[in-house]
PDB file of C-alpha atoms and ligand atoms in Angstrom:
ATOM      1  CA  UNK D   1       0.000   0.000   0.000  1.00 48.00           C
ATOM      2  CA  UNK D   2       2.900   2.303   0.767  1.00 54.00           C
ATOM      3  CA  UNK D   3       3.962   2.284  -2.875  1.00 56.00           C
ATOM      4  CA  UNK D   4       0.687   3.694  -4.141  1.00 63.00           C
ATOM      5  CA  UNK D   5       1.069   6.620  -6.526  1.00 65.00           C
ATOM      6  CA  UNK D   6       2.547   9.707  -4.922  1.00 79.00           C
ATOM      7  CA  UNK D   7       4.220  12.825  -6.209  1.00 93.00           C
ATOM      8  CA  UNK D   8       7.427  13.729  -4.408  1.00 96.00           C
ATOM      9  CA  UNK D   9       7.205  17.246  -3.009  1.00 97.00           C
ATOM     10  CA  UNK D  10      10.346  17.289  -0.858  1.00 97.00           C
ATOM     11  CA  UNK D  11      12.988  14.636  -1.515  1.00 97.00           C
ATOM     12  CA  UNK D  12      14.879  12.645   1.088  1.00 97.00           C
ATOM     13  CA  UNK D  13      18.068  14.554   0.200  1.00 98.00           C
ATOM     14  CA  UNK D  14      16.399  17.961   0.559  1.00 98.00           C
ATOM     15  CA  UNK D  15      14.971  16.965   3.944  1.00 98.00           C
ATOM     16  CA  UNK D  16      18.338  15.714   5.138  1.00 98.00           C
ATOM     17  CA  UNK D  17      20.047  18.943   4.115  1.00 98.00           C
ATOM     18  CA  UNK D  18      17.428  21.192   5.698  1.00 98.00           C
ATOM     19  CA  UNK D  19      17.295  19.198   8.953  1.00 98.00           C
ATOM     20  CA  UNK D  20      21.068  19.603   9.172  1.00 98.00           C
ATOM     21  CA  UNK D  21      20.745  23.369   8.697  1.00 98.00           C
ATOM     22  CA  UNK D  22      18.017  23.632  11.337  1.00 98.00           C
ATOM     23  CA  UNK D  23      20.077  21.559  13.781  1.00 98.00           C
ATOM     24  CA  UNK D  24      23.113  23.799  13.241  1.00 98.00           C
ATOM     25  CA  UNK D  25      21.023  26.940  13.786  1.00 98.00           C
ATOM     26  CA  UNK D  26      19.356  25.572  16.927  1.00 98.00           C
ATOM     27  CA  UNK D  27      22.691  24.345  18.319  1.00 98.00           C
ATOM     28  CA  UNK D  28      24.182  27.811  17.802  1.00 98.00           C
ATOM     29  CA  UNK D  29      21.200  29.604  19.362  1.00 98.00           C
ATOM     30  CA  UNK D  30      21.144  27.406  22.476  1.00 98.00           C
ATOM     31  CA  UNK D  31      24.894  27.226  23.074  1.00 97.00           C
ATOM     32  CA  UNK D  32      25.592  26.604  26.761  1.00 95.00           C
ATOM     33  CA  UNK D  33      21.999  25.596  27.528  1.00 96.00           C
ATOM     34  CA  UNK D  34      20.167  22.311  27.831  1.00 96.00           C
ATOM     35  CA  UNK D  35      17.174  21.961  25.565  1.00 98.00           C
ATOM     36  CA  UNK D  36      13.968  19.990  26.051  1.00 98.00           C
ATOM     37  CA  UNK D  37      12.831  18.812  22.621  1.00 98.00           C
ATOM     38  CA  UNK D  38       9.107  18.318  22.875  1.00 98.00           C
ATOM     39  CA  UNK D  39       7.844  16.226  19.981  1.00 97.00           C
ATOM     40  CA  UNK D  40       4.179  16.358  19.031  1.00 96.00           C
ATOM     41  CA  UNK D  41       2.928  12.814  18.358  1.00 95.00           C
ATOM     42  CA  UNK D  42       2.518  11.062  16.178  1.00 92.00           C
ATOM     43  CA  UNK D  43       3.605  13.012  13.121  1.00 93.00           C
ATOM     44  CA  UNK D  44       6.821  14.538  14.480  1.00 96.00           C
ATOM     45  CA  UNK D  45       8.492  11.292  15.539  1.00 97.00           C
ATOM     46  CA  UNK D  46      10.774  10.903  12.520  1.00 98.00           C
ATOM     47  CA  UNK D  47      11.648  14.590  12.240  1.00 98.00           C
ATOM     48  CA  UNK D  48      12.432  14.659  15.965  1.00 98.00           C
ATOM     49  CA  UNK D  49      14.584  11.531  15.693  1.00 98.00           C
ATOM     50  CA  UNK D  50      16.696  13.055  12.912  1.00 98.00           C
ATOM     51  CA  UNK D  51      16.838  16.584  14.336  1.00 98.00           C
ATOM     52  CA  UNK D  52      17.739  15.470  17.862  1.00 98.00           C
ATOM     53  CA  UNK D  53      20.635  13.355  16.631  1.00 98.00           C
ATOM     54  CA  UNK D  54      22.153  16.235  14.701  1.00 98.00           C
ATOM     55  CA  UNK D  55      22.148  18.764  17.546  1.00 98.00           C
ATOM     56  CA  UNK D  56      25.459  19.411  19.262  1.00 97.00           C
ATOM     57  CA  UNK D  57      24.051  20.817  22.521  1.00 97.00           C
ATOM     58  CA  UNK D  58      22.841  18.882  25.597  1.00 97.00           C
ATOM     59  CA  UNK D  59      19.223  17.861  24.989  1.00 97.00           C
ATOM     60  CA  UNK D  60      16.494  15.617  26.313  1.00 97.00           C
ATOM     61  CA  UNK D  61      13.543  14.252  24.359  1.00 97.00           C
ATOM     62  CA  UNK D  62       9.947  14.388  25.558  1.00 97.00           C
ATOM     63  CA  UNK D  63       6.632  13.804  23.825  1.00 97.00           C
ATOM     64  CA  UNK D  64       3.145  15.215  23.948  1.00 97.00           C
ATOM     65  CA  UNK D  65       0.077  14.123  21.968  1.00 96.00           C
ATOM     66  CA  UNK D  66      -2.899  16.157  20.870  1.00 93.00           C
ATOM     67  CA  UNK D  67      -5.812  15.625  18.563  1.00 88.00           C
ATOM     68  CA  UNK D  68      -8.085  18.004  16.684  1.00 80.00           C
ATOM     69  CA  UNK D  69     -11.816  17.860  17.196  1.00 68.00           C
ATOM     70  CA  UNK D  70     -13.436  17.526  13.814  1.00 66.00           C
ATOM     71  CA  UNK D  71     -16.947  18.238  12.670  1.00 56.00           C
ATOM     72  CA  UNK D  72     -17.306  16.041   9.602  1.00 52.00           C
ATOM     73  CA  UNK D  73     -14.073  16.334   7.654  1.00 54.00           C
ATOM     74  CA  UNK D  74     -13.586  19.997   8.519  1.00 59.00           C
ATOM     75  CA  UNK D  75     -11.286  20.753  11.457  1.00 63.00           C
ATOM     76  CA  UNK D  76     -13.210  22.790  14.043  1.00 67.00           C
ATOM     77  CA  UNK D  77     -10.109  24.466  15.425  1.00 74.00           C
ATOM     78  CA  UNK D  78     -10.557  22.903  18.877  1.00 86.00           C
ATOM     79  CA  UNK D  79      -7.588  20.892  20.107  1.00 90.00           C
ATOM     80  CA  UNK D  80      -7.580  18.254  22.853  1.00 90.00           C
ATOM     81  CA  UNK D  81      -4.625  16.966  24.867  1.00 93.00           C
ATOM     82  CA  UNK D  82      -4.422  13.174  24.771  1.00 92.00           C
ATOM     83  CA  UNK D  83      -0.993  12.622  26.330  1.00 95.00           C
ATOM     84  CA  UNK D  84       0.814  15.124  28.523  1.00 94.00           C
ATOM     85  CA  UNK D  85       4.574  15.618  29.006  1.00 94.00           C
ATOM     86  CA  UNK D  86       5.863  13.282  31.689  1.00 90.00           C
ATOM     87  CA  UNK D  87       8.325  15.713  33.268  1.00 91.00           C
ATOM     88  CA  UNK D  88       7.973  19.240  34.595  1.00 94.00           C
ATOM     89  CA  UNK D  89       9.144  21.883  32.131  1.00 96.00           C
ATOM     90  CA  UNK D  90       9.471  24.584  34.790  1.00 97.00           C
ATOM     91  CA  UNK D  91      12.665  26.608  34.277  1.00 97.00           C
ATOM     92  CA  UNK D  92      13.573  24.534  31.210  1.00 98.00           C
ATOM     93  CA  UNK D  93      14.280  25.730  27.688  1.00 98.00           C
ATOM     94  CA  UNK D  94      11.594  24.057  25.592  1.00 98.00           C
ATOM     95  CA  UNK D  95      11.461  23.635  21.818  1.00 98.00           C
ATOM     96  CA  UNK D  96       8.160  22.304  20.488  1.00 98.00           C
ATOM     97  CA  UNK D  97       8.857  20.101  17.464  1.00 98.00           C
ATOM     98  CA  UNK D  98       5.907  19.776  15.067  1.00 98.00           C
ATOM     99  CA  UNK D  99       5.617  17.975  11.767  1.00 97.00           C
ATOM    100  CA  UNK D 100       3.288  20.404   9.995  1.00 97.00           C
ATOM    101  CA  UNK D 101       1.521  23.668  10.699  1.00 96.00           C
ATOM    102  CA  UNK D 102      -1.739  24.159   8.817  1.00 94.00           C
ATOM    103  CA  UNK D 103      -4.360  26.368  10.516  1.00 93.00           C
ATOM    104  CA  UNK D 104      -1.989  26.991  13.451  1.00 95.00           C
ATOM    105  CA  UNK D 105      -4.535  25.903  16.078  1.00 94.00           C
ATOM    106  CA  UNK D 106      -2.439  22.995  17.390  1.00 95.00           C
ATOM    107  CA  UNK D 107       0.695  25.043  17.936  1.00 96.00           C
ATOM    108  CA  UNK D 108      -1.285  27.930  19.376  1.00 95.00           C
ATOM    109  CA  UNK D 109      -2.996  25.610  21.877  1.00 94.00           C
ATOM    110  CA  UNK D 110       0.321  24.049  22.912  1.00 96.00           C
ATOM    111  CA  UNK D 111       2.047  27.406  23.369  1.00 96.00           C
ATOM    112  CA  UNK D 112      -0.785  28.758  25.545  1.00 95.00           C
ATOM    113  CA  UNK D 113      -0.893  25.625  27.682  1.00 95.00           C
ATOM    114  CA  UNK D 114       2.858  25.192  28.120  1.00 97.00           C
ATOM    115  CA  UNK D 115       3.533  28.859  28.835  1.00 96.00           C
ATOM    116  CA  UNK D 116       1.455  28.567  32.033  1.00 96.00           C
ATOM    117  CA  UNK D 117       3.959  25.996  33.352  1.00 96.00           C
ATOM    118  CA  UNK D 118       6.831  28.434  33.805  1.00 97.00           C
ATOM    119  CA  UNK D 119       9.435  27.298  31.259  1.00 98.00           C
ATOM    120  CA  UNK D 120      12.638  29.367  31.057  1.00 98.00           C
ATOM    121  CA  UNK D 121      11.826  29.815  27.357  1.00 98.00           C
ATOM    122  CA  UNK D 122       9.600  28.255  24.755  1.00 98.00           C
ATOM    123  CA  UNK D 123      10.089  28.238  20.989  1.00 98.00           C
ATOM    124  CA  UNK D 124       8.689  26.354  18.043  1.00 98.00           C
ATOM    125  CA  UNK D 125      10.137  24.291  15.232  1.00 98.00           C
ATOM    126  CA  UNK D 126       8.110  22.843  12.349  1.00 98.00           C
ATOM    127  CA  UNK D 127       9.301  20.868   9.373  1.00 98.00           C
ATOM    128  CA  UNK D 128       6.633  22.226   7.013  1.00 98.00           C
ATOM    129  CA  UNK D 129       4.039  24.983   6.950  1.00 97.00           C
ATOM    130  CA  UNK D 130       1.142  25.187   4.525  1.00 96.00           C
ATOM    131  CA  UNK D 131       0.818  28.487   2.709  1.00 92.00           C
ATOM    132  CA  UNK D 132      -2.364  30.501   2.965  1.00 89.00           C
ATOM    133  CA  UNK D 133      -4.186  28.278   5.476  1.00 90.00           C
ATOM    134  CA  UNK D 134      -3.357  30.023   8.779  1.00 89.00           C
ATOM    135  CA  UNK D 135      -6.350  30.856  10.988  1.00 92.00           C
ATOM    136  CA  UNK D 136      -4.394  31.927  14.053  1.00 93.00           C
ATOM    137  CA  UNK D 137      -1.090  33.720  14.337  1.00 91.00           C
ATOM    138  CA  UNK D 138       1.711  31.523  15.616  1.00 93.00           C
ATOM    139  CA  UNK D 139       5.411  32.181  15.444  1.00 96.00           C
ATOM    140  CA  UNK D 140       7.494  29.387  13.975  1.00 97.00           C
ATOM    141  CA  UNK D 141      11.017  30.079  15.157  1.00 98.00           C
ATOM    142  CA  UNK D 142      12.595  27.325  13.067  1.00 98.00           C
ATOM    143  CA  UNK D 143      10.871  26.326   9.833  1.00 98.00           C
ATOM    144  CA  UNK D 144      11.960  23.683   7.358  1.00 98.00           C
ATOM    145  CA  UNK D 145       9.816  24.363   4.285  1.00 98.00           C
ATOM    146  CA  UNK D 146       6.772  26.276   3.082  1.00 97.00           C
ATOM    147  CA  UNK D 147       4.483  24.065   0.978  1.00 97.00           C
ATOM    148  CA  UNK D 148       1.266  24.515  -1.018  1.00 95.00           C
ATOM    149  CA  UNK D 149      -2.104  23.630   0.497  1.00 94.00           C
ATOM    150  CA  UNK D 150      -2.218  19.928  -0.361  1.00 93.00           C
ATOM    151  CA  UNK D 151      -2.480  16.851   1.884  1.00 94.00           C
ATOM    152  CA  UNK D 152       1.066  15.624   2.363  1.00 96.00           C
ATOM    153  CA  UNK D 153       2.331  12.273   3.621  1.00 96.00           C
ATOM    154  CA  UNK D 154       5.635  10.676   4.517  1.00 96.00           C
ATOM    155  CA  UNK D 155       8.507  11.433   6.899  1.00 97.00           C
ATOM    156  CA  UNK D 156       6.110  10.892   9.826  1.00 97.00           C
ATOM    157  CA  UNK D 157       2.976  12.281   8.181  1.00 96.00           C
ATOM    158  CA  UNK D 158       0.067   9.952   7.464  1.00 94.00           C
ATOM    159  CA  UNK D 159      -3.100   9.511   5.529  1.00 93.00           C
ATOM    160  CA  UNK D 160      -5.383   7.278   7.629  1.00 91.00           C
ATOM    161  CA  UNK D 161      -2.252   5.965   9.427  1.00 92.00           C
ATOM    162  CA  UNK D 162      -0.535   5.007   6.165  1.00 93.00           C
ATOM    163  CA  UNK D 163       2.604   6.359   4.499  1.00 94.00           C
ATOM    164  CA  UNK D 164       4.311   7.565   7.719  1.00 95.00           C
ATOM    165  CA  UNK D 165       7.533   5.700   6.949  1.00 95.00           C
ATOM    166  CA  UNK D 166       8.098   7.051   3.445  1.00 95.00           C
ATOM    167  CA  UNK D 167      11.555   8.699   3.429  1.00 96.00           C
ATOM    168  CA  UNK D 168      10.302  11.754   1.515  1.00 96.00           C
ATOM    169  CA  UNK D 169       7.312  14.112   1.717  1.00 97.00           C
ATOM    170  CA  UNK D 170       4.814  13.464  -1.032  1.00 96.00           C
ATOM    171  CA  UNK D 171       1.298  14.160  -2.201  1.00 95.00           C
ATOM    172  CA  UNK D 172      -1.115  11.295  -2.814  1.00 86.00           C
ATOM    173  CA  UNK D 173      -2.777  11.306  -6.207  1.00 73.00           C
ATOM    174  CA  UNK D 174      -6.364  12.374  -5.694  1.00 60.00           C
ATOM    175  CA  UNK D 175      -7.870   9.556  -7.780  1.00 61.00           C
ATOM    176  CA  UNK D 176      -6.528   6.909  -5.387  1.00 51.00           C
TER     177      UNK D 176
HETATM  178  P1  LIG X   1      -3.217  22.767  12.509  1.00 56.51           P
HETATM  179  O1  LIG X   1      -3.665  22.667  13.942  1.00 56.51           O
HETATM  180  O2  LIG X   1      -2.036  23.678  12.310  1.00 56.51           O
HETATM  181  O3  LIG X   1      -4.347  23.055  11.568  1.00 56.51           O
HETATM  182  O4  LIG X   1      -2.798  21.338  12.044  1.00 56.51           O
HETATM  183  C1  LIG X   1      -1.819  20.638  12.606  1.00 56.51           C
HETATM  184  C2  LIG X   1      -2.092  19.159  12.480  1.00 56.51           C
HETATM  185  O5  LIG X   1      -2.970  18.816  11.398  1.00 56.51           O
HETATM  186  C3  LIG X   1      -0.793  18.472  12.172  1.00 56.51           C
HETATM  187  O6  LIG X   1      -0.072  18.181  13.345  1.00 56.51           O
HETATM  188  C4  LIG X   1      -1.261  17.239  11.429  1.00 56.51           C
HETATM  189  O7  LIG X   1      -1.604  16.249  12.357  1.00 56.51           O
HETATM  190  C5  LIG X   1      -2.523  17.670  10.709  1.00 56.51           C
HETATM  191  N1  LIG X   1      -2.286  18.017   9.291  1.00 56.51           N
HETATM  192  C6  LIG X   1      -2.554  19.198   8.699  1.00 56.51           C
HETATM  193  N2  LIG X   1      -2.244  19.157   7.389  1.00 56.51           N
HETATM  194  C7  LIG X   1      -1.770  17.917   7.142  1.00 56.51           C
HETATM  195  C8  LIG X   1      -1.284  17.255   5.953  1.00 56.51           C
HETATM  196  O8  LIG X   1      -1.205  17.788   4.837  1.00 56.51           O
HETATM  197  N3  LIG X   1      -0.893  15.960   6.105  1.00 56.51           N
HETATM  198  C9  LIG X   1      -0.944  15.309   7.294  1.00 56.51           C
HETATM  199  N4  LIG X   1      -0.550  14.057   7.322  1.00 56.51           N
HETATM  200  N5  LIG X   1      -1.391  15.906   8.435  1.00 56.51           N
HETATM  201  C10 LIG X   1      -1.798  17.192   8.358  1.00 56.51           C
END
């Protein structure tokens, strides 16, 4: 099923290069500090695995999971926490690591919630952002790529739980 027709949007090589650049930038910005990398499940697991291994600063890895409430197939904008961080983030430098930012509701919800917990700092990193779909303003401090408004899969991203392990980011053909 994973070899069904897809158009490559961002190749494995391009991802590898950009993840390396982001890791170098983050390592430089956090020199002398320990960073909590907070991956947003499930989609960010591969990006987080690659990014975390290329950082040169002390870091720990944590996860959080959220889901969007949907009315029919249209996202309502409401976000629900389904798995919290296991450790306190008080006085820690936190970097939220997201796979994709679309409307911005997920990242906005996470920022609001985590800011109340007294981190030393909190920033955001996303591998891709869709263009022209934002409904709320969120700052992405470290961004991999801007992409068109199409449903993308691969490198952690799914369509009905499929395609997450593709090494590239692709678009499924609509007639599938
Ligand atoms: P937002 O809250 O910014 O609208 O959406 C964030 C979440 O929507 C992402 O974490 C992801 O789960 C899902 N999402 C939005 N667009 C796509 C897409 O093109 N492909 C996949 N696989 N997930 C998406």
